[in-house]
XYZ file of C-alpha atoms in Angstrom:
283
model
C 137.448 145.281 156.432
C 139.359 148.539 155.988
C 137.178 151.614 156.566
C 136.389 153.811 153.595
C 138.963 156.535 152.994
C 139.027 159.936 151.355
C 139.671 159.831 147.610
C 140.809 162.349 145.052
C 141.049 161.701 141.299
C 142.897 164.278 139.248
C 142.246 165.344 135.648
C 145.366 165.622 133.527
C 145.458 169.429 133.504
C 145.791 169.484 137.308
C 148.595 166.971 137.453
C 152.199 167.809 138.305
C 155.005 166.469 140.433
C 154.302 168.990 143.204
C 150.718 167.781 143.338
C 151.628 164.148 144.012
C 150.004 163.383 147.324
C 149.284 160.399 149.507
C 145.560 159.934 148.894
C 143.614 157.094 150.458
C 141.340 155.308 148.069
C 139.304 152.141 148.298
C 139.416 150.182 145.072
C 135.846 150.160 143.777
C 136.318 148.456 140.434
C 136.194 144.854 139.476
C 136.843 142.767 136.427
C 135.441 139.596 134.946
C 136.457 136.681 137.144
C 135.481 133.187 138.094
C 133.327 132.816 141.220
C 136.053 130.970 143.140
C 138.427 133.900 142.763
C 135.680 136.360 143.602
C 134.770 134.429 146.740
C 138.398 134.313 147.884
C 138.538 138.093 147.589
C 135.269 138.471 149.497
C 136.425 136.245 152.345
C 139.824 137.957 152.605
C 138.791 141.593 152.165
C 135.049 141.540 152.920
C 134.345 142.687 149.361
C 136.260 145.098 147.158
C 137.690 147.194 149.989
C 141.350 146.295 150.234
C 142.471 149.746 151.368
C 145.162 149.928 148.676
C 146.132 153.610 148.468
C 146.711 155.244 145.096
C 146.328 158.385 143.046
C 144.652 158.289 139.637
C 145.076 160.586 136.643
C 142.271 160.663 134.054
C 143.125 162.458 130.790
C 139.979 160.980 129.186
C 137.741 161.219 132.249
C 136.971 158.616 134.896
C 135.408 155.548 133.219
C 133.496 154.642 136.378
C 131.938 158.112 136.513
C 131.083 157.949 132.807
C 129.416 154.572 133.379
C 127.425 155.901 136.335
C 126.329 159.027 134.484
C 125.120 156.974 131.532
C 123.194 154.537 133.730
C 121.620 157.281 135.838
C 120.597 159.125 132.679
C 118.649 156.065 131.555
C 116.777 155.789 134.844
C 113.197 156.931 135.264
C 110.139 156.105 137.397
C 109.112 152.513 136.776
C 112.393 151.513 135.135
C 114.081 148.214 136.016
C 117.861 147.628 135.951
C 119.798 144.361 136.131
C 123.497 144.524 137.034
C 125.441 141.467 135.855
C 128.431 140.395 137.940
C 127.420 142.769 140.732
C 130.091 141.496 143.166
C 129.836 143.363 146.498
C 127.117 145.659 145.125
C 128.850 148.973 145.817
C 128.820 150.052 142.182
C 125.197 149.313 141.370
C 124.035 150.858 144.634
C 125.401 154.204 143.429
C 123.044 154.265 140.446
C 120.132 152.425 142.076
C 118.209 155.551 143.216
C 117.537 156.414 139.551
C 115.485 153.214 139.098
C 112.333 151.807 140.633
C 113.567 148.198 140.616
C 117.172 146.927 140.670
C 118.514 143.373 140.610
C 122.178 142.512 141.018
C 123.267 138.999 140.044
C 126.514 137.133 140.661
C 127.823 133.576 140.981
C 129.707 134.235 144.222
C 127.541 133.796 147.299
C 130.238 135.437 149.427
C 130.083 138.581 147.287
C 126.280 138.568 147.352
C 126.346 138.429 151.149
C 128.629 141.453 151.158
C 126.282 143.198 148.711
C 123.357 142.562 151.027
C 125.193 144.232 153.895
C 125.970 147.284 151.772
C 122.314 147.500 150.704
C 121.184 147.505 154.320
C 123.635 150.288 155.092
C 122.264 152.368 152.204
C 118.635 151.568 153.037
C 117.726 150.811 149.415
C 114.859 148.371 149.772
C 114.086 148.320 146.039
C 117.431 146.593 145.324
C 117.751 142.797 145.364
C 120.824 140.575 145.028
C 120.476 137.028 143.751
C 122.636 134.047 142.813
C 122.042 133.711 139.057
C 124.048 132.670 135.998
C 124.390 135.541 133.524
C 124.398 133.131 130.582
C 120.889 131.995 131.539
C 119.381 134.431 134.007
C 115.965 132.797 134.218
C 114.350 136.223 133.912
C 111.298 136.682 131.651
C 111.621 137.939 128.096
C 111.478 141.735 127.858
C 111.658 142.182 131.618
C 114.384 144.813 131.918
C 114.953 148.405 130.787
C 118.718 148.510 131.375
C 121.394 145.823 131.728
C 124.763 146.879 133.129
C 128.040 144.963 133.360
C 131.231 146.497 134.740
C 134.058 144.270 133.600
C 131.646 141.428 134.242
C 130.391 138.677 131.939
C 128.962 139.490 128.527
C 126.270 137.277 127.009
C 124.706 139.410 124.253
C 121.941 136.976 123.255
C 120.728 136.526 126.814
C 120.927 140.233 127.560
C 118.989 141.064 124.410
C 116.325 138.503 125.366
C 115.643 139.993 128.794
C 115.703 143.617 127.608
C 112.529 145.401 126.646
C 112.291 146.769 123.096
C 114.460 149.876 123.026
C 116.283 148.786 126.194
C 119.946 149.579 126.799
C 123.064 147.582 127.606
C 125.999 149.406 129.230
C 129.287 147.528 129.262
C 132.604 148.600 130.803
C 135.454 146.410 129.565
C 139.210 145.973 129.835
C 141.278 146.959 126.806
C 144.203 145.060 125.336
C 146.764 147.654 126.508
C 145.708 147.454 130.161
C 148.738 147.139 132.512
C 150.818 145.949 129.556
C 154.193 146.617 131.198
C 153.157 144.690 134.311
C 152.047 141.671 132.271
C 155.210 141.761 130.171
C 157.298 141.693 133.346
C 155.334 138.752 134.759
C 155.110 136.979 131.391
C 151.406 136.258 131.819
C 148.044 137.785 132.631
C 144.675 138.442 131.056
C 145.018 139.457 127.397
C 148.775 138.896 127.595
C 150.280 139.265 124.132
C 147.167 140.861 122.663
C 148.673 144.364 122.457
C 149.120 144.299 118.681
C 145.951 142.376 117.853
C 142.449 143.582 117.092
C 141.102 146.004 119.711
C 138.992 144.239 122.312
C 136.457 147.080 122.210
C 135.952 146.531 118.487
C 135.501 142.775 118.946
C 133.008 143.378 121.745
C 131.052 145.888 119.654
C 130.886 143.358 116.819
C 129.562 140.684 119.198
C 126.791 143.031 120.224
C 125.982 143.950 116.645
C 125.887 140.280 115.648
C 123.376 139.675 118.462
C 121.054 142.354 117.091
C 122.106 145.363 119.152
C 122.898 148.791 117.782
C 126.043 150.252 119.346
C 125.201 153.906 119.938
C 128.334 155.004 121.850
C 131.895 153.754 122.306
C 134.755 155.375 124.201
C 138.271 154.337 125.235
C 139.804 155.450 128.525
C 143.564 155.542 129.006
C 144.639 156.608 132.468
C 147.293 156.090 135.129
C 147.291 154.810 138.677
C 150.117 155.571 141.106
C 150.234 153.197 144.077
C 151.682 154.913 147.091
C 153.851 151.971 148.131
C 154.792 148.501 146.876
C 152.587 147.111 149.637
C 149.576 148.915 148.166
C 150.280 147.441 144.734
C 150.732 143.970 146.234
C 147.366 144.250 148.013
C 145.707 145.405 144.809
C 147.092 142.472 142.794
C 145.710 140.027 145.346
C 142.271 141.562 144.862
C 141.850 141.736 141.084
C 142.207 139.007 138.445
C 144.938 140.596 136.375
C 146.632 137.379 137.462
C 144.124 135.044 139.092
C 147.072 132.976 140.318
C 149.032 135.885 141.781
C 151.076 134.774 144.803
C 152.958 137.406 146.842
C 155.666 134.868 147.681
C 156.056 132.952 144.414
C 155.807 136.145 142.353
C 158.249 138.185 144.440
C 160.885 138.210 141.685
C 158.767 139.736 138.867
C 156.969 141.944 141.379
C 160.232 143.496 142.600
C 161.457 143.951 139.023
C 158.278 145.750 138.061
C 158.384 148.012 141.102
C 162.009 148.892 140.334
C 161.084 149.879 136.771
C 157.774 151.646 137.498
C 158.409 153.477 140.785
C 158.736 157.251 140.748
C 158.113 160.307 142.868
C 154.347 159.807 142.610
C 154.354 156.093 143.414
C 154.370 152.826 141.480
C 152.727 153.454 138.126
C 150.177 151.271 136.338
C 148.976 152.292 132.860
C 145.303 151.419 132.472
C 143.077 150.913 129.415
C 139.311 150.469 129.717
C 136.462 151.025 127.290
C 132.776 151.861 127.575
C 130.046 150.652 125.205
C 126.386 151.644 125.103
C 124.200 149.391 122.934
C 120.479 149.445 122.341
C 117.952 146.784 121.452
C 115.635 147.663 118.574
C 112.342 149.228 119.642
C-alpha cells in the first residue's frame, strides 16, 4: 500500500496558474458500490490508498471537511454513531473521537479487515467494524444518535428506525453533474445522461422526507480535481465506481481522448459535483 503523502487543498481565491503544484494526495473518498467492486479495490490497493496525485480546488468548500465538521458537532459524551458503507474506515475514524461508541458497517469483508488495521493504528478501542447489511442492520430500534453515509447506501426507513428520537442522518451524495465530461467521452457511467433531469439532491431529500425525516440542511459542492499525470487519473478510475467496469486496456481509446481534451498546465481536470444533506428524526 502506498504510504500517506502530504496534501494541500486550495480555496478558489488562492488558485492561479503559478500556484499549480505537484501535490501528493491519497484519495480518501468513496462512493456507493457493490461489495465485489469494493473488495477488488481493497485487495489491489489495501483500501482507499491508491497514491493517485492531484490538486483540488474548492470554491464551495471541501465537502469532506463539511461532513466531518457536521458529524463532530453532533458528538457528545455517551453518543453513539453508526457509519454505513464504512469501507476502509479512514473517514469514520476521523470523527470517532467525538463519540463514545462508533460502529462502522460494510458488506465487504476485505474493506472491514483494512478498517480494523486502521483502527489499531489509531488506538480507538471504542470503534467497531462489522459485516452488516444497511437495508436491515439488525440493530435495535432507537439505538443510535447519528447515522452517517458518505456516498454509501441510503435506506431511509431503516435509518429512521435505528435512530433515537431527535437523531440525525448525515448523507454525502454524488450529484448528476459529477464528472459529466468524462462520462460523455466514455458513453457510460453512474448517472450518465441525468444531467438535465431532476437534481439527485432534491430526489434524495424527498426520499428522506417521505420516510418521516425533516431535512434541516442541504448544500451542493462544485469543485475541480487536477490529476498530475494520466497515470494518476488511470489509477483513480480503477479505484472508484464511476465506471465499475473500467478496464485500462479496453478503455484506452476513450481514456486517451478525455486526457487530450482535459489536460492543461495544472493537470488532467475532473469537474466534481457532490451534495450534503442533514436530516433529523422527530423528537
